[in-house]
mmCIF file of C-alpha atoms and ligand atoms in Angstrom:
data_model
loop_
_atom_site.group_PDB
_atom_site.id
_atom_site.type_symbol
_atom_site.label_atom_id
_atom_site.label_comp_id
_atom_site.label_asym_id
_atom_site.label_seq_id
_atom_site.Cartn_x
_atom_site.Cartn_y
_atom_site.Cartn_z
ATOM 1 C CA UNK Q 1370 128.599 -243.843 -106.709
ATOM 2 C CA UNK Q 1371 129.130 -243.296 -102.996
ATOM 3 C CA UNK Q 1372 125.642 -244.440 -102.091
ATOM 4 C CA UNK Q 1373 125.769 -247.932 -100.524
ATOM 5 C CA UNK Q 1374 122.893 -249.948 -101.933
ATOM 6 C CA UNK Q 1375 121.526 -252.447 -99.430
ATOM 7 C CA UNK Q 1376 118.623 -254.863 -99.140
ATOM 8 C CA UNK Q 1377 116.614 -251.959 -97.724
ATOM 9 C CA UNK Q 1378 117.336 -249.449 -100.482
ATOM 10 C CA UNK Q 1379 114.183 -247.938 -101.939
ATOM 11 C CA UNK Q 1380 113.582 -246.702 -105.447
ATOM 12 C CA UNK Q 1381 112.174 -243.490 -106.865
ATOM 13 C CA UNK Q 1382 112.127 -242.989 -110.610
ATOM 14 C CA UNK Q 1383 111.472 -240.764 -113.568
ATOM 15 C CA UNK Q 1384 109.197 -242.203 -116.268
ATOM 16 C CA UNK Q 1385 109.730 -240.127 -119.399
ATOM 17 C CA UNK Q 1386 110.943 -240.064 -122.962
ATOM 18 C CA UNK Q 1387 113.301 -238.594 -124.022
ATOM 19 C CA UNK Q 1388 115.051 -238.928 -120.694
ATOM 20 C CA UNK Q 1389 118.844 -239.104 -120.885
ATOM 21 C CA UNK Q 1390 119.276 -235.304 -120.635
ATOM 22 C CA UNK Q 1391 117.359 -235.112 -117.337
ATOM 23 C CA UNK Q 1392 119.019 -233.524 -114.300
ATOM 24 C CA UNK Q 1393 116.464 -235.064 -111.898
ATOM 25 C CA UNK Q 1394 118.573 -238.179 -111.070
ATOM 26 C CA UNK Q 1395 121.495 -235.925 -110.099
ATOM 27 C CA UNK Q 1396 119.249 -233.684 -107.998
ATOM 28 C CA UNK Q 1397 117.568 -236.484 -106.055
ATOM 29 C CA UNK Q 1398 120.554 -238.804 -105.635
ATOM 30 C CA UNK Q 1399 122.672 -235.915 -104.347
ATOM 31 C CA UNK Q 1400 119.935 -235.078 -101.832
ATOM 32 C CA UNK Q 1401 119.543 -238.739 -100.746
ATOM 33 C CA UNK Q 1402 123.292 -239.016 -100.162
ATOM 34 C CA UNK Q 1403 123.562 -235.691 -98.364
ATOM 35 C CA UNK Q 1404 120.842 -236.697 -95.901
ATOM 36 C CA UNK Q 1405 121.925 -240.365 -95.616
ATOM 37 C CA UNK Q 1406 118.599 -241.624 -96.997
ATOM 38 C CA UNK Q 1407 118.801 -245.237 -98.209
ATOM 39 C CA UNK Q 1408 117.219 -244.668 -101.611
ATOM 40 C CA UNK Q 1409 118.128 -244.227 -105.270
ATOM 41 C CA UNK Q 1410 116.499 -242.334 -108.129
ATOM 42 C CA UNK Q 1411 116.723 -243.797 -111.624
ATOM 43 C CA UNK Q 1412 115.571 -242.609 -115.038
ATOM 44 C CA UNK Q 1413 113.535 -245.072 -117.096
ATOM 45 C CA UNK Q 1414 112.697 -244.508 -120.749
ATOM 46 C CA UNK Q 1415 108.908 -244.802 -120.625
ATOM 47 C CA UNK Q 1416 106.526 -243.599 -123.327
ATOM 48 C CA UNK Q 1417 102.746 -243.432 -123.222
ATOM 49 C CA UNK Q 1418 102.334 -247.057 -124.314
ATOM 50 C CA UNK Q 1419 104.382 -248.392 -121.371
ATOM 51 C CA UNK Q 1420 103.112 -245.934 -118.780
ATOM 52 C CA UNK Q 1421 100.392 -248.040 -117.164
ATOM 53 C CA UNK Q 1422 102.816 -250.923 -116.560
ATOM 54 C CA UNK Q 1423 105.434 -248.535 -115.196
ATOM 55 C CA UNK Q 1424 102.897 -247.031 -112.791
ATOM 56 C CA UNK Q 1425 101.764 -250.512 -111.721
ATOM 57 C CA UNK Q 1426 105.386 -251.256 -110.839
ATOM 58 C CA UNK Q 1427 105.317 -248.454 -108.247
ATOM 59 C CA UNK Q 1428 102.886 -250.622 -106.296
ATOM 60 C CA UNK Q 1429 104.405 -253.988 -107.240
ATOM 61 C CA UNK Q 1430 107.975 -252.997 -106.299
ATOM 62 C CA UNK Q 1431 106.890 -250.842 -103.357
ATOM 63 C CA UNK Q 1432 108.678 -247.846 -104.847
ATOM 64 C CA UNK Q 1433 108.678 -244.473 -103.062
ATOM 65 C CA UNK Q 1434 107.098 -242.908 -106.094
ATOM 66 C CA UNK Q 1435 107.899 -241.386 -109.449
ATOM 67 C CA UNK Q 1436 108.152 -238.239 -111.520
ATOM 68 C CA UNK Q 1437 106.671 -237.895 -114.984
ATOM 69 C CA UNK Q 1438 107.235 -235.598 -117.954
ATOM 70 C CA UNK Q 1439 104.916 -234.719 -120.840
ATOM 71 C CA UNK Q 1440 102.832 -236.353 -122.247
ATOM 72 C CA UNK Q 1441 102.860 -238.952 -119.443
ATOM 73 C CA UNK Q 1442 101.797 -236.232 -116.981
ATOM 74 C CA UNK Q 1443 98.327 -236.046 -118.546
ATOM 75 C CA UNK Q 1444 97.809 -239.756 -119.188
ATOM 76 C CA UNK Q 1445 98.779 -240.667 -115.606
ATOM 77 C CA UNK Q 1446 95.748 -238.842 -114.176
ATOM 78 C CA UNK Q 1447 93.474 -241.810 -114.941
ATOM 79 C CA UNK Q 1448 95.809 -244.307 -113.234
ATOM 80 C CA UNK Q 1449 95.857 -242.553 -109.843
ATOM 81 C CA UNK Q 1450 93.910 -243.689 -106.770
ATOM 82 C CA UNK Q 1451 93.747 -240.084 -105.626
ATOM 83 C CA UNK Q 1452 94.662 -236.649 -106.950
ATOM 84 C CA UNK Q 1453 95.821 -233.538 -105.127
ATOM 85 C CA UNK Q 1454 93.654 -230.472 -105.704
ATOM 86 C CA UNK Q 1455 96.383 -228.917 -107.863
ATOM 87 C CA UNK Q 1456 96.794 -232.053 -110.024
ATOM 88 C CA UNK Q 1457 93.015 -232.279 -110.456
ATOM 89 C CA UNK Q 1458 92.655 -228.655 -111.557
ATOM 90 C CA UNK Q 1459 95.721 -228.747 -113.800
ATOM 91 C CA UNK Q 1460 94.752 -232.122 -115.251
ATOM 92 C CA UNK Q 1461 98.325 -233.367 -115.027
ATOM 93 C CA UNK Q 1462 100.531 -235.273 -112.580
ATOM 94 C CA UNK Q 1463 104.293 -234.722 -112.312
ATOM 95 C CA UNK Q 1464 104.830 -236.543 -108.997
ATOM 96 C CA UNK Q 1465 103.354 -239.813 -107.715
ATOM 97 C CA UNK Q 1466 103.514 -240.838 -104.069
ATOM 98 C CA UNK Q 1467 102.960 -244.396 -102.857
ATOM 99 C CA UNK Q 1468 101.271 -244.766 -99.480
ATOM 100 C CA UNK Q 1469 101.254 -248.539 -98.920
ATOM 101 C CA UNK Q 1470 99.870 -249.217 -102.379
ATOM 102 C CA UNK Q 1471 97.671 -246.122 -102.655
ATOM 103 C CA UNK Q 1472 98.992 -243.913 -105.438
ATOM 104 C CA UNK Q 1473 98.379 -240.174 -105.233
ATOM 105 C CA UNK Q 1474 99.070 -237.869 -108.150
ATOM 106 C CA UNK Q 1475 100.483 -234.435 -107.312
ATOM 107 C CA UNK Q 1476 101.678 -231.553 -109.416
ATOM 108 C CA UNK Q 1477 104.657 -229.720 -107.954
ATOM 109 C CA UNK Q 1478 105.504 -227.589 -111.035
ATOM 110 C CA UNK Q 1479 103.395 -224.670 -109.822
ATOM 111 C CA UNK Q 1480 104.635 -225.048 -106.245
ATOM 112 C CA UNK Q 1481 108.158 -224.973 -107.640
ATOM 113 C CA UNK Q 1482 107.530 -221.684 -109.412
ATOM 114 C CA UNK Q 1483 105.808 -220.086 -106.413
ATOM 115 C CA UNK Q 1484 108.667 -221.073 -104.125
ATOM 116 C CA UNK Q 1485 111.248 -219.693 -106.561
ATOM 117 C CA UNK Q 1486 109.786 -216.205 -106.017
ATOM 118 C CA UNK Q 1487 111.190 -216.256 -102.486
ATOM 119 C CA UNK Q 1488 114.691 -216.211 -104.028
ATOM 120 C CA UNK Q 1489 114.014 -212.691 -105.357
ATOM 121 C CA UNK Q 1490 111.933 -211.588 -102.342
ATOM 122 C CA UNK Q 1491 108.769 -211.179 -104.385
ATOM 123 C CA UNK Q 1492 105.354 -211.505 -102.741
ATOM 124 C CA UNK Q 1493 102.304 -211.909 -105.000
ATOM 125 C CA UNK Q 1494 99.690 -213.353 -102.617
ATOM 126 C CA UNK Q 1495 96.603 -211.104 -102.654
ATOM 127 C CA UNK Q 1496 97.951 -209.298 -105.739
ATOM 128 C CA UNK Q 1497 97.551 -209.478 -109.506
ATOM 129 C CA UNK Q 1498 99.863 -211.204 -112.005
ATOM 130 C CA UNK Q 1499 100.017 -211.404 -115.788
ATOM 131 C CA UNK Q 1500 100.999 -214.635 -117.532
ATOM 132 C CA UNK Q 1501 101.964 -214.982 -121.177
ATOM 133 C CA UNK Q 1502 101.128 -218.449 -122.499
ATOM 134 C CA UNK Q 1503 98.565 -221.004 -121.394
ATOM 135 C CA UNK Q 1504 100.203 -224.376 -122.062
ATOM 136 C CA UNK Q 1505 101.307 -227.009 -119.544
ATOM 137 C CA UNK Q 1506 103.808 -224.917 -117.590
ATOM 138 C CA UNK Q 1507 101.497 -221.888 -117.501
ATOM 139 C CA UNK Q 1508 98.501 -223.940 -116.327
ATOM 140 C CA UNK Q 1509 100.460 -225.495 -113.450
ATOM 141 C CA UNK Q 1510 101.604 -222.045 -112.303
ATOM 142 C CA UNK Q 1511 98.172 -220.436 -112.731
ATOM 143 C CA UNK Q 1512 96.483 -223.184 -110.677
ATOM 144 C CA UNK Q 1513 99.036 -223.040 -107.852
ATOM 145 C CA UNK Q 1514 99.008 -219.240 -107.776
ATOM 146 C CA UNK Q 1515 95.194 -219.316 -107.591
ATOM 147 C CA UNK Q 1516 95.235 -221.943 -104.817
ATOM 148 C CA UNK Q 1517 97.886 -219.978 -102.893
ATOM 149 C CA UNK Q 1518 95.759 -216.818 -102.896
ATOM 150 C CA UNK Q 1519 96.855 -214.672 -105.842
ATOM 151 C CA UNK Q 1520 93.850 -212.356 -106.327
ATOM 152 C CA UNK Q 1521 93.742 -211.947 -110.085
ATOM 153 C CA UNK Q 1522 95.543 -213.484 -113.073
ATOM 154 C CA UNK Q 1523 95.336 -212.058 -116.571
ATOM 155 C CA UNK Q 1524 96.510 -214.608 -119.132
ATOM 156 C CA UNK Q 1525 97.667 -213.635 -122.618
ATOM 157 C CA UNK Q 1526 97.853 -216.210 -125.398
ATOM 158 C CA UNK Q 1527 98.081 -216.029 -129.160
ATOM 159 C CA UNK Q 1528 94.731 -216.625 -130.868
ATOM 160 C CA UNK Q 1529 95.408 -220.139 -132.077
ATOM 161 C CA UNK Q 1530 93.187 -223.245 -132.445
ATOM 162 C CA UNK Q 1531 93.392 -223.877 -128.674
ATOM 163 C CA UNK Q 1532 92.181 -220.423 -127.638
ATOM 164 C CA UNK Q 1533 88.527 -221.359 -126.916
ATOM 165 C CA UNK Q 1534 89.545 -224.510 -125.057
ATOM 166 C CA UNK Q 1535 92.017 -222.515 -122.953
ATOM 167 C CA UNK Q 1536 89.233 -220.046 -122.124
ATOM 168 C CA UNK Q 1537 87.022 -222.892 -120.835
ATOM 169 C CA UNK Q 1538 89.867 -224.375 -118.803
ATOM 170 C CA UNK Q 1539 90.740 -221.036 -117.167
ATOM 171 C CA UNK Q 1540 87.071 -220.409 -116.354
ATOM 172 C CA UNK Q 1541 86.975 -223.824 -114.656
ATOM 173 C CA UNK Q 1542 90.083 -223.023 -112.567
ATOM 174 C CA UNK Q 1543 88.631 -219.634 -111.638
ATOM 175 C CA UNK Q 1544 85.287 -221.182 -110.552
ATOM 176 C CA UNK Q 1545 87.123 -223.676 -108.346
ATOM 177 C CA UNK Q 1546 89.338 -221.117 -106.602
ATOM 178 C CA UNK Q 1547 88.950 -217.591 -105.260
ATOM 179 C CA UNK Q 1548 91.045 -216.142 -108.078
ATOM 180 C CA UNK Q 1549 89.670 -214.101 -110.988
ATOM 181 C CA UNK Q 1550 91.271 -215.421 -114.172
ATOM 182 C CA UNK Q 1551 90.732 -213.955 -117.634
ATOM 183 C CA UNK Q 1552 92.113 -214.792 -121.065
ATOM 184 C CA UNK Q 1553 93.168 -212.137 -123.573
ATOM 185 C CA UNK Q 1554 94.634 -212.047 -127.043
ATOM 186 C CA UNK Q 1555 98.414 -211.573 -126.920
ATOM 187 C CA UNK Q 1556 98.234 -209.208 -129.898
ATOM 188 C CA UNK Q 1557 96.157 -206.729 -127.853
ATOM 189 C CA UNK Q 1558 99.065 -204.572 -126.662
ATOM 190 C CA UNK Q 1559 96.867 -201.860 -125.126
ATOM 191 C CA UNK Q 1560 95.116 -204.326 -122.868
ATOM 192 C CA UNK Q 1561 98.420 -206.012 -121.982
ATOM 193 C CA UNK Q 1562 99.973 -202.676 -120.977
ATOM 194 C CA UNK Q 1563 97.007 -201.898 -118.714
ATOM 195 C CA UNK Q 1564 97.097 -205.310 -117.017
ATOM 196 C CA UNK Q 1565 100.868 -205.237 -116.528
ATOM 197 C CA UNK Q 1566 100.556 -201.758 -114.980
ATOM 198 C CA UNK Q 1567 98.218 -203.298 -112.366
ATOM 199 C CA UNK Q 1568 100.355 -206.441 -111.844
ATOM 200 C CA UNK Q 1569 103.092 -207.236 -109.362
ATOM 201 C CA UNK Q 1570 104.497 -209.944 -111.640
ATOM 202 C CA UNK Q 1571 104.843 -210.578 -115.376
ATOM 203 C CA UNK Q 1572 105.662 -214.139 -116.421
ATOM 204 C CA UNK Q 1573 106.677 -215.631 -119.750
ATOM 205 C CA UNK Q 1574 105.389 -219.217 -119.779
ATOM 206 C CA UNK Q 1575 105.899 -219.807 -123.514
ATOM 207 C CA UNK Q 1576 108.913 -221.275 -125.295
ATOM 208 C CA UNK Q 1577 109.583 -217.899 -126.947
ATOM 209 C CA UNK Q 1578 113.173 -217.061 -126.021
ATOM 210 C CA UNK Q 1579 114.637 -220.541 -126.258
ATOM 211 C CA UNK Q 1580 115.727 -222.509 -129.333
ATOM 212 C CA UNK Q 1581 114.561 -222.203 -132.095
ATOM 213 C CA UNK Q 1582 112.994 -218.874 -130.969
ATOM 214 C CA UNK Q 1583 116.022 -217.709 -128.953
ATOM 215 C CA UNK Q 1584 116.144 -214.266 -130.631
ATOM 216 C CA UNK Q 1585 112.459 -213.537 -130.069
ATOM 217 C CA UNK Q 1586 110.597 -212.026 -127.109
ATOM 218 C CA UNK Q 1587 106.991 -212.710 -126.045
ATOM 219 C CA UNK Q 1588 106.270 -208.965 -125.802
ATOM 220 C CA UNK Q 1589 107.518 -206.243 -128.136
ATOM 221 C CA UNK Q 1590 106.940 -203.063 -126.111
ATOM 222 C CA UNK Q 1591 109.288 -203.073 -123.118
ATOM 223 C CA UNK Q 1592 108.232 -199.599 -121.986
ATOM 224 C CA UNK Q 1593 105.552 -201.409 -119.895
ATOM 225 C CA UNK Q 1594 108.291 -202.782 -117.605
ATOM 226 C CA UNK Q 1595 108.863 -200.760 -114.424
ATOM 227 C CA UNK Q 1596 111.443 -201.216 -111.650
ATOM 228 C CA UNK Q 1597 108.915 -202.445 -109.071
ATOM 229 C CA UNK Q 1598 107.604 -205.176 -111.411
ATOM 230 C CA UNK Q 1599 108.919 -208.728 -110.979
ATOM 231 C CA UNK Q 1600 109.607 -210.379 -114.332
ATOM 232 C CA UNK Q 1601 110.025 -214.146 -114.613
ATOM 233 C CA UNK Q 1602 110.613 -216.694 -117.342
ATOM 234 C CA UNK Q 1603 109.965 -220.452 -117.232
ATOM 235 C CA UNK Q 1604 112.886 -220.876 -119.644
ATOM 236 C CA UNK Q 1605 116.308 -221.728 -118.180
ATOM 237 C CA UNK Q 1606 118.237 -222.364 -121.411
ATOM 238 C CA UNK Q 1607 119.539 -219.749 -122.020
ATOM 239 C CA UNK Q 1608 119.865 -218.605 -118.391
ATOM 240 C CA UNK Q 1609 118.848 -215.118 -119.425
ATOM 241 C CA UNK Q 1610 116.404 -214.792 -122.307
ATOM 242 C CA UNK Q 1611 116.224 -211.538 -124.263
ATOM 243 C CA UNK Q 1612 112.901 -210.933 -122.436
ATOM 244 C CA UNK Q 1613 114.589 -211.166 -119.015
ATOM 245 C CA UNK Q 1614 117.544 -209.086 -120.195
ATOM 246 C CA UNK Q 1615 115.308 -206.254 -121.409
ATOM 247 C CA UNK Q 1616 113.368 -206.384 -118.123
ATOM 248 C CA UNK Q 1617 116.593 -206.337 -116.079
ATOM 249 C CA UNK Q 1618 117.873 -203.328 -118.064
ATOM 250 C CA UNK Q 1619 114.681 -201.490 -117.050
ATOM 251 C CA UNK Q 1620 115.387 -202.194 -113.387
ATOM 252 C CA UNK Q 1621 112.941 -205.062 -112.800
ATOM 253 C CA UNK Q 1622 113.757 -207.982 -110.480
ATOM 254 C CA UNK Q 1623 114.106 -211.034 -112.722
ATOM 255 C CA UNK Q 1624 114.143 -214.818 -112.303
ATOM 256 C CA UNK Q 1625 114.641 -217.588 -114.857
ATOM 257 C CA UNK Q 1626 113.068 -221.086 -114.819
ATOM 258 C CA UNK Q 1627 115.903 -222.817 -112.907
ATOM 259 C CA UNK Q 1628 114.230 -222.123 -109.568
ATOM 260 C CA UNK Q 1629 110.985 -223.702 -110.765
ATOM 261 C CA UNK Q 1630 112.931 -226.785 -111.912
ATOM 262 C CA UNK Q 1631 114.814 -227.074 -108.630
ATOM 263 C CA UNK Q 1632 111.873 -226.483 -106.293
ATOM 264 C CA UNK Q 1633 109.438 -228.783 -108.131
ATOM 265 C CA UNK Q 1634 112.030 -231.488 -107.421
ATOM 266 C CA UNK Q 1635 112.380 -230.353 -103.821
ATOM 267 C CA UNK Q 1636 108.608 -230.563 -103.335
ATOM 268 C CA UNK Q 1637 108.539 -234.116 -104.750
ATOM 269 C CA UNK Q 1638 111.504 -235.093 -102.553
ATOM 270 C CA UNK Q 1639 109.751 -233.760 -99.474
ATOM 271 C CA UNK Q 1640 106.598 -235.753 -100.288
ATOM 272 C CA UNK Q 1641 108.607 -238.979 -100.676
ATOM 273 C CA UNK Q 1642 110.951 -238.609 -97.710
ATOM 274 C CA UNK Q 1643 109.229 -236.226 -95.286
ATOM 275 C CA UNK Q 1644 112.505 -234.276 -95.258
ATOM 276 C CA UNK Q 1645 113.497 -230.969 -96.763
ATOM 277 C CA UNK Q 1646 115.814 -231.164 -99.753
ATOM 278 C CA UNK Q 1647 119.210 -229.603 -98.901
ATOM 279 C CA UNK Q 1648 118.860 -226.835 -101.468
ATOM 280 C CA UNK Q 1649 122.301 -225.304 -100.899
ATOM 281 C CA UNK Q 1650 123.958 -228.650 -101.774
ATOM 282 C CA UNK Q 1651 121.726 -229.446 -104.750
ATOM 283 C CA UNK Q 1652 121.553 -225.980 -106.344
ATOM 284 C CA UNK Q 1653 125.134 -225.903 -107.717
ATOM 285 C CA UNK Q 1654 124.425 -229.072 -109.740
ATOM 286 C CA UNK Q 1655 121.972 -227.318 -112.000
ATOM 287 C CA UNK Q 1656 123.499 -223.839 -112.116
HETATM 288 P P1 LIG A 1152 103.151 -226.016 -124.246
HETATM 289 O O1 LIG A 1152 103.377 -226.449 -125.663
HETATM 290 O O2 LIG A 1152 102.196 -226.756 -123.397
HETATM 291 O O3 LIG A 1152 102.664 -224.473 -124.274
HETATM 292 C C1 LIG A 1152 103.339 -223.510 -125.017
HETATM 293 C C2 LIG A 1152 102.648 -222.148 -124.849
HETATM 294 O O4 LIG A 1152 103.424 -221.169 -125.554
HETATM 295 C C3 LIG A 1152 101.254 -222.075 -125.458
HETATM 296 O O5 LIG A 1152 100.461 -221.222 -124.667
HETATM 297 C C4 LIG A 1152 101.505 -221.453 -126.836
HETATM 298 O O6 LIG A 1152 100.381 -220.763 -127.351
HETATM 299 C C5 LIG A 1152 102.629 -220.494 -126.508
HETATM 300 N N1 LIG A 1152 103.484 -220.215 -127.671
HETATM 301 C C6 LIG A 1152 104.260 -221.082 -128.341
HETATM 302 N N2 LIG A 1152 104.897 -220.455 -129.351
HETATM 303 C C7 LIG A 1152 104.513 -219.155 -129.305
HETATM 304 C C8 LIG A 1152 104.823 -218.004 -130.081
HETATM 305 N N3 LIG A 1152 105.669 -218.083 -131.131
HETATM 306 N N4 LIG A 1152 104.277 -216.834 -129.730
HETATM 307 C C9 LIG A 1152 103.427 -216.745 -128.676
HETATM 308 N N5 LIG A 1152 103.085 -217.808 -127.912
HETATM 309 C C10 LIG A 1152 103.618 -218.980 -128.226
HETATM 310 O O7 LIG A 1152 104.592 -225.964 -123.594
HETATM 311 P P2 LIG A 1152 104.964 -226.011 -122.025
HETATM 312 O O8 LIG A 1152 105.162 -227.409 -121.627
HETATM 313 O O9 LIG A 1152 104.008 -225.176 -121.281
HETATM 314 O O10 LIG A 1152 106.406 -225.336 -122.055
HETATM 315 C C11 LIG A 1152 106.565 -223.935 -122.232
HETATM 316 C C12 LIG A 1152 107.953 -223.530 -121.791
HETATM 317 O O11 LIG A 1152 108.101 -223.815 -120.406
HETATM 318 C C13 LIG A 1152 109.094 -224.276 -122.491
HETATM 319 O O12 LIG A 1152 110.096 -223.356 -122.791
HETATM 320 C C14 LIG A 1152 109.588 -225.253 -121.436
HETATM 321 O O13 LIG A 1152 110.950 -225.544 -121.584
HETATM 322 C C15 LIG A 1152 109.341 -224.471 -120.172
HETATM 323 N N6 LIG A 1152 109.178 -225.298 -118.954
HETATM 324 C C16 LIG A 1152 109.966 -225.004 -117.884
HETATM 325 C C17 LIG A 1152 109.836 -225.719 -116.706
HETATM 326 C C18 LIG A 1152 110.718 -225.393 -115.523
HETATM 327 O O14 LIG A 1152 110.795 -226.185 -114.584
HETATM 328 N N7 LIG A 1152 111.364 -224.251 -115.515
HETATM 329 C C19 LIG A 1152 108.881 -226.746 -116.608
HETATM 330 C C20 LIG A 1152 108.070 -227.016 -117.718
HETATM 331 C C21 LIG A 1152 108.234 -226.275 -118.896
#
C-alpha cells in the first residue's frame, strides 16, 4: 500500500457481515491516497451482536466514522446521538460521522441514487416517478427523492405479508415531506401502465434480475416503456439486467445500480473529509 501510515493517521471503517466482498475499502482508500488525506478505511466483520461495541469504538478511538450494511443499518439507529432527516425517515443508517464524540447517523443510499441520475442527464425534481419494490433500497431512494422535491411517487410491491406495514411507512414519509406517495399492487398492470405513462422515471428496486432471479423481470409488459422515460435498476450484477436491456431496446435512457453504489460512498467520504471524492479516479475501480 502506498499510503504512509503515521501517528496522525485516522480510521474510517465498514461494520458489516459478510464483508470480504466489499468494494468500499478500495473506493475510500483510493480517494484518500489521491487527495493526500492521512486516513485509512478498513473492513471489520461485525454482526448485530457486536455492533454496539463497534459503534462505541468510533468514539473511543476517535475514528472519522463508519459505514454499515444490513441489518446493522437498522439496529444502529438507536445508538446514534443524532439522526439526519433522511436517516430518521428511512429508519436506517448507512454512514456515521463523529463530531468530537457526537455520533450522527446519515443515510447516503438515496443521495447516491439521486446523484447517479446526473450521469444520464435526467431531472425528476417536481415530477413523478414510479418505483417497483419497497424494501431497504427502495425506501432510502423514496425518502431522498421526496426530500429533494420529487412531486409524486407511485410505489408498486407484490402483495406479501409486509404490504400493510409498507403502506403505513409510505404514508408516514408522505406526511413528513411534500411528496404524494401511494402504494399499489404490482399485479395491477393497468394501474402500473397509467402511472408509468405519467412518470419521468421508472425504477426497479427489487432483487428481480439478479441471481437467483437473473432471468426474470419486475414488469412483464414492456410496451409501457417510451423513449423519453428514464429507466433505472438498483442492481449492478449483472451490469445490465433483462429489465434494463428491454428498456434500452425501446429507446429509454437507462442506468444500473453502480452509480448509486459509487455516489453513496462519495457522500459518506464528503461528510468525513469535507472534500469531494475524486470520482474520475475512483469510478474505474468498480466498473
Ligand atoms: P429488501 O429485501 O429490503 O427488499 C426487496 C424488495 O423486493 C421488496 O420490496 C420485495 O417485495 C421485492 N421483491 C423481492 N422478490 C420479488 C419478486 N420475486 N417479485 C416482486 N418483488 C420482489 O432488499 P433491498 O436491500 O432493498 O435490496 C433490493 C435490491 O437492491 C438488491 O438487488 C440489492 O442488491 C440492491 N441494492 C443496491 C444498492 C446499490 O448501491 N446499487 C444498495 C442496496 C441494495
